[in-house]
Coordinates of C-alpha atoms and ligand atoms in Angstrom, one line a residue:
M971 CA 0.0 -0.2 0.0
K972 CA 1.0 3.7 -1.1
R973 CA 1.5 5.7 1.9
R974 CA 0.5 9.4 1.9
Y975 CA 3.4 10.4 4.4
S976 CA 6.8 9.1 2.8
G977 CA 10.0 10.2 1.9
R978 CA 12.2 12.7 4.1
V979 CA 10.1 15.5 5.1
W980 CA 7.2 12.9 6.7
E981 CA 10.1 10.3 8.0
D982 CA 12.4 12.8 9.2
H983 CA 11.0 16.3 10.2
F984 CA 6.8 15.6 10.4
L985 CA 6.5 16.8 14.0
P986 CA 3.5 14.4 15.0
R987 CA 5.6 11.2 13.8
L988 CA 6.8 11.7 18.1
S989 CA 5.4 11.7 21.1
S990 CA 4.5 14.4 23.3
A991 CA 7.6 13.2 25.8
E992 CA 9.8 13.3 22.7
I993 CA 8.7 16.8 21.5
Q994 CA 9.1 17.9 25.3
E995 CA 12.4 17.2 25.3
M996 CA 13.8 18.1 22.1
P997 CA 16.3 21.4 21.7
K998 CA 14.0 24.1 20.9
K999 CA 16.3 26.9 21.3
D1000 CA 17.5 26.7 17.6
S1001 CA 14.2 24.7 16.0
L1002 CA 12.1 26.1 13.4
V1003 CA 8.2 24.9 12.7
I1004 CA 6.7 25.2 9.6
L1005 CA 3.2 25.3 8.5
P1006 CA 2.4 24.5 5.1
I1007 CA -1.4 26.1 3.8
G1008 CA -2.4 25.6 1.1
A1009 CA -5.9 25.5 -0.5
V1010 CA -9.0 23.3 -1.6
E1011 CA -10.1 25.8 -5.3
Q1012 CA -10.9 25.6 -8.7
H1013 CA -8.0 25.4 -10.9
G1014 CA -9.6 25.5 -14.3
P1015 CA -10.8 22.3 -16.1
H1016 CA -7.2 20.4 -16.1
L1017 CA -5.8 21.2 -12.3
P1018 CA -7.0 19.3 -9.4
V1019 CA -9.2 21.5 -7.1
F1020 CA -6.1 20.6 -4.1
T1021 CA -3.3 21.8 -6.5
D1022 CA -1.9 24.7 -3.7
T1023 CA -1.9 21.9 -1.0
L1024 CA -0.1 19.7 -3.4
L1025 CA 2.7 22.7 -4.3
A1026 CA 2.9 23.4 -0.3
E1027 CA 3.9 19.7 -0.1
T1028 CA 6.0 19.3 -2.7
V1029 CA 8.2 22.3 -2.6
L1030 CA 8.7 21.3 0.9
E1031 CA 9.4 17.9 -0.1
E1032 CA 12.2 19.0 -2.5
S1033 CA 13.9 21.9 -0.3
F1034 CA 14.6 18.7 2.6
K1035 CA 16.6 17.1 -0.2
H1036 CA 19.1 20.0 0.6
I1037 CA 18.6 20.2 4.5
P1038 CA 20.8 18.0 6.7
S1039 CA 18.6 15.3 8.6
V1040 CA 19.9 16.4 11.3
T1041 CA 18.6 19.5 11.3
N1042 CA 16.2 20.4 13.8
I1043 CA 13.3 22.0 11.4
W1044 CA 10.2 20.8 11.8
V1045 CA 7.0 20.5 10.0
L1046 CA 3.3 20.9 11.1
P1047 CA 0.4 18.7 9.8
P1048 CA -0.6 20.8 6.4
L1049 CA -3.8 22.9 6.9
P1050 CA -5.5 22.0 3.2
Y1051 CA -8.0 24.8 3.4
G1052 CA -7.2 28.6 2.8
K1053 CA -9.2 31.7 1.9
S1054 CA -10.3 31.1 -1.3
N1055 CA -13.6 33.5 -1.4
E1056 CA -12.4 34.7 -4.8
H1057 CA -12.9 31.2 -6.5
L1058 CA -16.6 30.9 -4.6
G1059 CA -19.5 29.7 -6.9
R1060 CA -16.7 27.7 -8.9
A1061 CA -17.5 24.0 -8.0
G1062 CA -14.9 22.6 -5.8
T1063 CA -13.9 25.6 -3.8
F1064 CA -13.9 25.0 -0.5
S1065 CA -13.2 28.3 1.4
L1066 CA -12.6 29.2 5.0
S1067 CA -13.5 32.8 5.6
S1068 CA -10.7 35.4 6.5
S1069 CA -11.7 35.1 10.3
T1070 CA -11.5 31.9 10.6
L1071 CA -8.5 31.1 9.0
Q1072 CA -6.7 34.1 11.1
S1073 CA -8.3 32.0 14.1
V1074 CA -6.5 28.7 12.7
I1075 CA -3.1 30.2 12.7
M1076 CA -3.7 32.1 15.9
D1077 CA -4.9 29.2 17.5
I1078 CA -2.1 27.0 15.9
G1079 CA 0.7 29.9 17.1
R1080 CA -0.5 30.0 20.8
S1081 CA 0.0 25.9 20.7
I1082 CA 3.6 26.2 19.1
K1083 CA 4.7 28.6 21.7
E1084 CA 2.9 26.4 24.5
S1085 CA 5.2 23.5 23.4
G1086 CA 8.0 25.6 23.9
F1087 CA 9.1 26.3 20.7
R1088 CA 10.0 29.7 19.1
R1089 CA 10.4 29.9 15.7
L1090 CA 7.1 29.8 13.1
L1091 CA 7.1 29.7 9.6
L1092 CA 3.4 30.3 7.5
F1093 CA 5.0 28.4 4.6
N1094 CA 2.1 29.5 1.6
A1095 CA 1.3 28.2 -1.3
H1096 CA -2.3 29.8 -2.2
G1097 CA -1.5 34.0 -3.2
G1098 CA -5.1 34.3 -1.9
N1099 CA -3.9 34.0 1.5
S1100 CA -0.7 35.9 1.4
D1101 CA -2.3 39.3 2.7
L1102 CA -4.1 37.7 5.6
L1103 CA -1.0 35.6 6.6
N1104 CA 1.1 39.1 6.5
L1105 CA -1.2 40.8 8.9
T1106 CA -1.8 37.5 11.3
A1107 CA 2.3 36.8 11.4
R1108 CA 2.7 40.2 13.1
E1109 CA -0.5 39.5 15.2
V1110 CA 1.1 36.0 16.6
R1111 CA 4.5 37.4 17.1
L1112 CA 2.6 40.4 19.3
E1113 CA 0.5 38.3 21.1
T1114 CA 2.9 35.1 21.6
G1115 CA 6.0 36.4 21.1
L1116 CA 7.0 33.9 18.8
M1117 CA 9.1 34.9 15.7
V1118 CA 7.3 34.8 13.2
F1119 CA 8.0 34.3 9.3
R1120 CA 6.1 33.9 5.7
L1121 CA 7.3 32.5 3.0
N1122 CA 5.1 32.1 -0.5
V1123 CA 5.7 29.5 -2.8
G1124 CA 4.3 31.9 -5.7
G1125 CA 6.4 34.8 -4.5
L1126 CA 10.4 32.4 -5.3
S1127 CA 11.9 33.4 -8.2
V1128 CA 12.0 31.5 -11.3
E1129 CA 14.7 32.1 -14.1
E1130 CA 13.2 34.1 -17.1
S1131 CA 14.4 31.1 -19.5
L1132 CA 11.3 28.7 -17.9
L1133 CA 8.3 31.6 -18.0
S1134 CA 7.5 33.8 -20.6
E1135 CA 7.8 37.5 -19.2
T1136 CA 3.3 37.7 -19.6
E1137 CA 3.3 34.4 -17.8
R1138 CA 5.1 35.8 -15.3
L1139 CA 2.9 39.1 -15.2
L1140 CA -0.5 37.3 -15.5
G1141 CA 0.1 33.7 -15.7
I1142 CA -1.2 33.6 -11.2
H1143 CA -3.6 30.3 -11.4
G1144 CA -3.7 27.4 -13.2
G1145 CA -1.2 28.4 -15.8
D1146 CA 2.2 27.3 -17.1
Y1147 CA 4.0 27.5 -13.7
E1148 CA 1.3 25.5 -11.7
T1149 CA 0.4 22.8 -14.2
S1150 CA 4.2 22.0 -14.6
L1151 CA 4.9 21.9 -11.4
I1152 CA 1.5 19.5 -11.0
M1153 CA 2.9 17.5 -14.7
A1154 CA 6.1 17.0 -12.5
A1155 CA 5.1 15.5 -9.3
Y1156 CA 0.9 14.5 -9.8
P1157 CA 0.3 13.7 -13.7
D1158 CA -2.1 11.3 -12.6
W1159 CA -4.2 13.8 -11.3
I1160 CA -4.3 16.2 -14.1
T1161 CA -7.5 15.8 -15.9
E1162 CA -7.0 14.9 -19.5
G1163 CA -8.9 17.2 -22.2
E1164 CA -8.0 20.6 -23.9
V1165 CA -5.3 22.8 -22.8
L1166 CA -6.3 26.5 -21.7
C1167 CA -4.3 29.3 -22.3
E1168 CA -6.4 32.8 -21.2
Y1169 CA -4.9 36.2 -20.3
P1170 CA -7.0 38.6 -18.8
E1171 CA -6.5 42.1 -20.8
L1172 CA -5.0 44.0 -18.1
L1173 CA -1.3 45.2 -19.5
K1174 CA -4.3 46.8 -22.1
K1175 CA -5.8 48.3 -20.3
S1176 CA -4.1 49.5 -17.1
K1177 CA -0.5 51.4 -16.9
F1178 CA 0.2 50.1 -13.5
L1179 CA -2.6 47.7 -12.6
R1180 CA -0.6 44.4 -12.1
F1181 CA -1.5 41.2 -9.8
Q1182 CA 1.9 41.6 -7.9
K1183 CA 2.3 45.0 -6.4
S1184 CA -0.4 47.7 -7.4
N1185 CA -3.2 45.3 -7.3
F1186 CA -6.7 45.7 -7.4
A1187 CA -9.8 43.5 -5.6
W1188 CA -10.7 41.1 -8.2
T1189 CA -12.7 37.8 -8.1
I1190 CA -12.1 34.8 -11.0
D1191 CA -15.1 36.1 -12.7
D1192 CA -13.5 39.7 -13.1
V1193 CA -10.1 38.3 -14.7
S1194 CA -10.9 34.8 -16.1
S1195 CA -14.0 32.7 -18.2
S1196 CA -12.2 29.6 -18.2
G1197 CA -11.2 29.9 -14.5
I1198 CA -7.4 29.7 -15.2
L1199 CA -5.0 32.9 -15.6
G1200 CA -2.1 31.8 -18.0
N1201 CA -1.0 29.4 -20.6
A1202 CA -1.3 25.6 -19.5
K1203 CA -0.3 25.1 -23.1
T1204 CA 3.2 25.9 -22.2
A1205 CA 3.1 23.7 -19.7
S1206 CA 5.5 20.1 -19.5
A1207 CA 6.4 18.3 -16.5
G1208 CA 10.5 18.7 -17.5
K1209 CA 9.9 22.6 -16.9
G1210 CA 8.0 21.7 -13.8
R1211 CA 11.4 19.3 -12.7
E1212 CA 13.6 22.3 -13.0
I1213 CA 11.6 24.7 -11.5
Y1214 CA 11.0 22.1 -8.3
E1215 CA 14.9 21.9 -7.8
L1216 CA 15.5 25.5 -8.6
H1217 CA 13.2 26.2 -5.9
G1218 CA 13.9 23.7 -3.6
K1219 CA 17.8 25.3 -3.1
Q1220 CA 15.9 28.4 -2.8
V1221 CA 13.9 27.1 -0.4
A1222 CA 16.2 25.3 1.5
E1223 CA 18.5 28.3 2.2
M1224 CA 15.7 30.2 3.3
L1225 CA 15.0 27.3 5.8
I1226 CA 18.4 27.6 7.1
D1227 CA 18.7 31.2 7.7
M1228 CA 15.3 31.5 9.5
M1229 CA 16.5 28.6 11.5
N1230 CA 19.8 30.9 12.5
F1231 CA 17.9 34.4 12.7
E1232 CA 17.2 36.0 16.1
I1233 CA 15.2 38.7 16.5
D1234 CA 16.7 40.0 19.6
S1235 CA 19.8 40.5 17.6
L1236 CA 19.0 43.1 15.0
I1237 CA 19.5 46.1 17.5
D1238 CA 23.2 47.3 18.2
K1239 CA 22.4 48.1 22.0
A1240 CA 26.2 49.4 22.2
S1241 CA 25.2 51.9 19.6
A1242 CA 21.6 52.5 20.9
E1243 CA 23.6 53.3 25.0
I1244 CA 25.8 55.8 23.5
R1245 CA 22.9 57.8 21.3
G1246 CA 20.5 57.3 24.2
Ligands
LIG782 ZN1 -3.3 27.6 -7.3

């Protein structure tokens, strides 16, 4: 029987594999706890609605290939649901409200603090979660004193040779990027049939508004009739494997950096005293 949680992340770094006594006794000063967060939402006619949660899990899996197994980094059960109300009304979208998602993360943050950990990473693979996670990260920091980090899979850099300029600007949902990754990791989960390409008229209609920076509030029905934003026609499993490899190395470096980070060391106390 194929087990769901196989591979290095789940075998060596999955926190709930341990007993309460083991978690109690482990050194926590230099540890990092990761909460992967995804979504269950429509991703066009070809991708599974579980795409974002799968991406959170698989990008982490890839990154742990570059992390020594003794490293004190622990992964919590992935939170499969996200805030996907921009896709509500399309079948297969199962969304939490902003307040529910925020409450869940606050509760998990409090529990991590109670268990004696000091660092929490919100490892997010759904763009629609990111604004809320930014805000919630600070709330958790203020309430618990934990060091809280955020990492958005969609914000990781991808070489220009892999994705076209248009795709990098507009291909944010079910396009070349996500389709290539799922083709590489879960090819059996892709629905066969017509592969689509759909971009909104954003570049023609506005000089400044984009999905990345100067943003505007949108629902999927405002910007796409098919449910995708991007070009799935140019996707390939080979490209997906290349992106995984790039992401894996990049994320591994970021995780080690976060694990070694001490927020208390950001102020040079000696020079602060002189100024005071
Ligand atoms: Zn997605």
